[in-house]
Tab-separated table of C-alpha atoms in Angstrom:
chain	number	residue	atom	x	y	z
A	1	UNK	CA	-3.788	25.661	-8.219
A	2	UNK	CA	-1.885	26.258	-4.999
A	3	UNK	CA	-4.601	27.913	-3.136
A	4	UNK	CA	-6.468	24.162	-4.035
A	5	UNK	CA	-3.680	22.396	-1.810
A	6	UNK	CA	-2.604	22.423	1.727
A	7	UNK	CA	0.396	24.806	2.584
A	8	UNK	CA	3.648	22.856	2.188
A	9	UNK	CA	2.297	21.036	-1.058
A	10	UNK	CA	4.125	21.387	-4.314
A	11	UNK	CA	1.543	22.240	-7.060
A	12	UNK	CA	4.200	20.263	-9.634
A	13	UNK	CA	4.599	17.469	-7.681
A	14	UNK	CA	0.793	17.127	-7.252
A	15	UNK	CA	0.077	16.837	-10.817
A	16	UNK	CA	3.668	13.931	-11.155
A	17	UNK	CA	1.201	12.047	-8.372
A	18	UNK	CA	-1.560	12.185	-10.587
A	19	UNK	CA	0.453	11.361	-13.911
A	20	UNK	CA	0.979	8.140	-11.892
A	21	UNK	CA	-2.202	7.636	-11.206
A	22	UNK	CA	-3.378	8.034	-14.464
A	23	UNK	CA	-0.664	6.649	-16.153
A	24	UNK	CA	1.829	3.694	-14.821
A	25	UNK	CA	-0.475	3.029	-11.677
A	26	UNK	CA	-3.067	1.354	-14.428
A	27	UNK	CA	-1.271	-0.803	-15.939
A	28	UNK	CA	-2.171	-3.979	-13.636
A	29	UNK	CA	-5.415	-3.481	-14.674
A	30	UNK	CA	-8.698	-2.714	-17.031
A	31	UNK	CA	-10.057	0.477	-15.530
A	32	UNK	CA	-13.162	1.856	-17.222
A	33	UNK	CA	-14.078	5.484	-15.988
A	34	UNK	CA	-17.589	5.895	-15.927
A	35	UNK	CA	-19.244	10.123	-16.346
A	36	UNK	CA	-16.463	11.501	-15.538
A	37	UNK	CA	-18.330	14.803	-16.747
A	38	UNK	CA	-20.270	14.976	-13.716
A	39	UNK	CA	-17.192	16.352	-11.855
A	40	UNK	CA	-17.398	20.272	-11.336
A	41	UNK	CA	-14.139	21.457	-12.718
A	42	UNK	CA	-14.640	24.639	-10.511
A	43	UNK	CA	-15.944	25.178	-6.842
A	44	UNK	CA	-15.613	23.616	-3.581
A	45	UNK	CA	-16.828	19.426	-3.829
A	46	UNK	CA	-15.991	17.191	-1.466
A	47	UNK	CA	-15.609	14.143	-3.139
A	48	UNK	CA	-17.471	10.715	-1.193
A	49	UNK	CA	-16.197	7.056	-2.177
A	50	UNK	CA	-16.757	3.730	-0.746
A	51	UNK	CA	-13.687	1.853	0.552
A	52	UNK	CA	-12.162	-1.397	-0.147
A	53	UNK	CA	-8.858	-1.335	-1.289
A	54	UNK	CA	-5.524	0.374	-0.460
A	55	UNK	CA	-5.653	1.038	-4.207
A	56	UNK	CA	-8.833	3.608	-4.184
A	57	UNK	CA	-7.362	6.902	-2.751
A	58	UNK	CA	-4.365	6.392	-5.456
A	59	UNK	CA	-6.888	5.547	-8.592
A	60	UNK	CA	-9.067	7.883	-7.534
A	61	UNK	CA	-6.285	10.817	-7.578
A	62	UNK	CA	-5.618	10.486	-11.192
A	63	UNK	CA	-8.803	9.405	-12.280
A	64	UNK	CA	-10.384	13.042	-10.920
A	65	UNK	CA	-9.448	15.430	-13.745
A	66	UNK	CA	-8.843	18.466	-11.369
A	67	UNK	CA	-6.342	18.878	-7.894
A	68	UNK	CA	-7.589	16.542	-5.158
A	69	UNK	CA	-6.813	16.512	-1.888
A	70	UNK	CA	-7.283	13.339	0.199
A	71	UNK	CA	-7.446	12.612	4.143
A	72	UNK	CA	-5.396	9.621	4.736
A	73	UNK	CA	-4.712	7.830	7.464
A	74	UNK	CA	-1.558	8.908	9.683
A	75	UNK	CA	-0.544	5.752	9.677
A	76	UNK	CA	0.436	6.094	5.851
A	77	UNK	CA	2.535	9.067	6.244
A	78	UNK	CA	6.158	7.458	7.148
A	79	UNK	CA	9.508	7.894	5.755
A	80	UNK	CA	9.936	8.783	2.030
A	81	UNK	CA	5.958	7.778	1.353
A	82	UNK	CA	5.072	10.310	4.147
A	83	UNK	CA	7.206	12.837	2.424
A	84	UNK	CA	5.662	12.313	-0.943
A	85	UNK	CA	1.612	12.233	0.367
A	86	UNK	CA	2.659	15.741	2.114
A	87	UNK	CA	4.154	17.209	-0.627
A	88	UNK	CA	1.237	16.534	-3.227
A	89	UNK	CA	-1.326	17.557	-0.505
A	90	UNK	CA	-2.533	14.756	1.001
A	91	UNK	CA	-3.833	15.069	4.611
A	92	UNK	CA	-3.256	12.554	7.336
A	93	UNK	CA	-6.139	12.122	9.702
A	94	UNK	CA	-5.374	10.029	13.374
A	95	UNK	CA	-8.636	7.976	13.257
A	96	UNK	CA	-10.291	7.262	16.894
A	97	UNK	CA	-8.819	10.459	18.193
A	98	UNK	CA	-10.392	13.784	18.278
A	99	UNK	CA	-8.440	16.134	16.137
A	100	UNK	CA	-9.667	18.983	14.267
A	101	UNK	CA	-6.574	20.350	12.697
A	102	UNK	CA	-6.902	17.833	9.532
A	103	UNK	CA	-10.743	18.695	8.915
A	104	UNK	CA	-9.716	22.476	9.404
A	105	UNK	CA	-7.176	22.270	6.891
A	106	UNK	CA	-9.628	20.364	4.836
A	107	UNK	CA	-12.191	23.462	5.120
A	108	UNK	CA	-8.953	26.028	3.815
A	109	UNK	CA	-8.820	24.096	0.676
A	110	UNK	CA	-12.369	23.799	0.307
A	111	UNK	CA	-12.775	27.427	0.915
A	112	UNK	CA	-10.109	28.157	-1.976
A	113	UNK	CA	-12.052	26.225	-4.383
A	114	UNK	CA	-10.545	22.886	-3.965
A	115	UNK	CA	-11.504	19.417	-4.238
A	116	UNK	CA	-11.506	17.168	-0.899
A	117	UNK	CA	-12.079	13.319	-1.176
A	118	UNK	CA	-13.131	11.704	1.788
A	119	UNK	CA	-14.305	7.571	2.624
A	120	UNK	CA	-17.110	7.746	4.786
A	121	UNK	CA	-16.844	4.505	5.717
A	122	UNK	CA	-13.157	5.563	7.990
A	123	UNK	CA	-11.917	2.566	6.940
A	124	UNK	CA	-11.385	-0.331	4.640
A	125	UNK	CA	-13.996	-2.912	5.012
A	126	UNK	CA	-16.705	-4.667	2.114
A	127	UNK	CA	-17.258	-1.224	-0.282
A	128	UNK	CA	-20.712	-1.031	0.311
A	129	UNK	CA	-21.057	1.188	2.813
A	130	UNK	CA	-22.681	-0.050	5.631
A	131	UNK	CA	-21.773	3.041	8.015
A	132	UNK	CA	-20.955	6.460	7.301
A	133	UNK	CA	-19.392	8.576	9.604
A	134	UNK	CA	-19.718	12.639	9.857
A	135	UNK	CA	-16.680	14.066	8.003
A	136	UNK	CA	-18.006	14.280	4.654
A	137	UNK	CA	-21.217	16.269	5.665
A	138	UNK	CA	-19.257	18.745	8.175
A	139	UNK	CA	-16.830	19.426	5.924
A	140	UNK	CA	-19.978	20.328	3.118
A	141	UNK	CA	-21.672	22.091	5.908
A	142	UNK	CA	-18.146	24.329	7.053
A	143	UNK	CA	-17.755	25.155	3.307
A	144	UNK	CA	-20.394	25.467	1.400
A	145	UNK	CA	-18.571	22.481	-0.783
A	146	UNK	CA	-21.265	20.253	-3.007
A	147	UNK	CA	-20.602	16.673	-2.330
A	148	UNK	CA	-20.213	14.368	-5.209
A	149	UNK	CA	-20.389	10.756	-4.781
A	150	UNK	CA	-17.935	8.052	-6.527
A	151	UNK	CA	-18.562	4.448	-6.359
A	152	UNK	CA	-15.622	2.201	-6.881
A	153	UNK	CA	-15.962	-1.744	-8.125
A	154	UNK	CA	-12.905	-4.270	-8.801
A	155	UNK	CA	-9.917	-2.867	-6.219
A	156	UNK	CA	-10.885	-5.893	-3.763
A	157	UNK	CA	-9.914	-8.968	-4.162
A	158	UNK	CA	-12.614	-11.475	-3.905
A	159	UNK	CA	-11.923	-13.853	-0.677
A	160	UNK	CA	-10.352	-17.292	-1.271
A	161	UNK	CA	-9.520	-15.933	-5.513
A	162	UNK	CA	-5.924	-16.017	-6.361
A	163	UNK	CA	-3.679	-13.706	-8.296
A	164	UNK	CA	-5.927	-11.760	-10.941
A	165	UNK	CA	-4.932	-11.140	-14.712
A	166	UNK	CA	-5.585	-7.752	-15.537
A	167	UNK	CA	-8.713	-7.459	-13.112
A	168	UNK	CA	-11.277	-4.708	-14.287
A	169	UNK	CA	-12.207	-2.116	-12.040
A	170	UNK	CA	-15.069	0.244	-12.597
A	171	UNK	CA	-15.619	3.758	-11.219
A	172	UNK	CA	-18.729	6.202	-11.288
A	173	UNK	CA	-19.087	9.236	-10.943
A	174	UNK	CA	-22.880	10.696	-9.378
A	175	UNK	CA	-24.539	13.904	-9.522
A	176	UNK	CA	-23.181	16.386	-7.380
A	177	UNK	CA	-25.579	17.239	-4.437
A	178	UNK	CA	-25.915	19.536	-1.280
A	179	UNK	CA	-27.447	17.392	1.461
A	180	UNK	CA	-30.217	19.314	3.106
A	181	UNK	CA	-30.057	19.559	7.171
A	182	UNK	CA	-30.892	21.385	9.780
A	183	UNK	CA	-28.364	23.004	12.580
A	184	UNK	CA	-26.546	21.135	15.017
A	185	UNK	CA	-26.130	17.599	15.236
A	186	UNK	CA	-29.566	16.164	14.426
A	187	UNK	CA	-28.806	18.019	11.031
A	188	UNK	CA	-25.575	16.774	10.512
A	189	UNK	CA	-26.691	12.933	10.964
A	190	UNK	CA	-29.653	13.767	8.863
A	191	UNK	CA	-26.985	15.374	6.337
A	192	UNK	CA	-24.832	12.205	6.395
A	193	UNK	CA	-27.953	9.744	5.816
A	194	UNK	CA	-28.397	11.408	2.869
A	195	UNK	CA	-24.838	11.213	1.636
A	196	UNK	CA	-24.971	7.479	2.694
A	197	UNK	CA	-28.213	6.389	0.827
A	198	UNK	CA	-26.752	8.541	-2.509
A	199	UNK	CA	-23.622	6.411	-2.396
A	200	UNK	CA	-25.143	3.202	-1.793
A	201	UNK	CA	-27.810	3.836	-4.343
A	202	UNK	CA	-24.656	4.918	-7.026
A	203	UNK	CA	-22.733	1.530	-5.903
A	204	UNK	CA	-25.744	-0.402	-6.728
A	205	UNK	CA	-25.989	1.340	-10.145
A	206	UNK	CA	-22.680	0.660	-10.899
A	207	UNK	CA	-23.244	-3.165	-9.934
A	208	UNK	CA	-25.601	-3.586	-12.292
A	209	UNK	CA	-23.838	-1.691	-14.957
A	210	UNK	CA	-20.879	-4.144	-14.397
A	211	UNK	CA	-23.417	-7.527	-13.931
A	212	UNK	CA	-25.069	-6.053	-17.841
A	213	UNK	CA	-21.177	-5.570	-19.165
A	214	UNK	CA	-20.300	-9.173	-17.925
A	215	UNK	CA	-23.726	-10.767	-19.540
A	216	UNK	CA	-22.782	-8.731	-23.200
A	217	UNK	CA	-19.215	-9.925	-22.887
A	218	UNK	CA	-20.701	-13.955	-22.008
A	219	UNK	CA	-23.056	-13.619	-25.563
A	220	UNK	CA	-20.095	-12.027	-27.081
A	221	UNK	CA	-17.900	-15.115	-26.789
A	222	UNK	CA	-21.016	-17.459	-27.063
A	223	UNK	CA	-21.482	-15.917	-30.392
């Protein structure tokens, strides 16, 4: 396992960070895991998700059932919090400034068989992925890694809603893929509009698997 984490991480404390995330992290809420068997339990994958909540990268590192590795932003790694992302392997990335060093380290993990997650999106914003930027695919492209989309429904809050009882969230897992592109950059956009239109076409599964949940649950309670 330790050759699937950055240097500095401790393996044991990696898999405490996921007992949490499995564990006492879900008990605010329903969380229904959704082909969870389409996750290569060996290999390189770097793992795509869409991004609306604070709450993804931490549901998303238990709900994985093998050592992930997440780039965070900097921002997120100060005092004892900082400490603990380090130590399980998470990677801080600056965002806006042009540093390699994090997406290098990300390649060493992939390279020893790891997992890397990644949000395309760079930051927080509706979850539907309306821009993608170039990590995800250079990263695949440095490694050899298969990328494997997640789509993530239920860590937002809906605007103007109030405190939610026990809100359901829903994630789904894709078929891994290896986005076809040529060399230099024309390749690697073309690589990352395919990793885009995979992820928005998996969110829009998963919304109607949620919209045909909610209309059986409705007739349940009619009946």
């Amino acid at each position: 396992m330790s050759e699937q984490l950055p240097d500095g991480s401790w393996p044991w404390l990696h898999r405490v960070g996921q007992w949490i995330s499995r564990g006492p992290l879900r008990l605010p809420f329903r969380v229904k895991v959704h082909r969870a068997d389409r996750v290569p339990r060996t290999g390189p994958v770097v793992l795509v998700a869409n991004h609306s909540s604070l709450l993804d990268g931490p549901l998303l590192l238990g709900t994985v059932p093998r050592p992930a590795v997440f780039l965070i932003k900097q921002e997120m790694f100060k005092g004892a919090l900082g400490w603990f992302l380090t130590r399980i392997g998470q990677i801080g990335v600056r965002r806006g400034e042009p540093d390699r060093t994090p997406l290098l380290t990300a390649v060493r993990v992939l390279k020893g068989g790891g997992l890397v997650g990644v949000f395309p999106e760079g930051t927080r914003g509706s979850g539907d992925v309306d821009n993608a930027e170039h990590g995800a695919a250079w990263l695949a492209r440095a490694s050899g890694a298969q990328i494997l989309p997640v789509a993530c429904r239920g860590t937002r809050r809906p605007e103007g809603s109030g405190r939610r009882l026990l809100p359901r969230i829903d994630v789904l897992f894709g078929e891994p893929i290896s986005p076809a592109g040529g060399k230099g950059r024309a390749g690697l956009v073309a690589a990352t509009d395919t990793v885009r239109t995979e992820l928005v076409e998996l969110i829009a599964e998963l919304d109607r698997l949620v919209a045909d949940r909610t209309i059986d649950d409705v007739r349940g309670k009619r009946a």
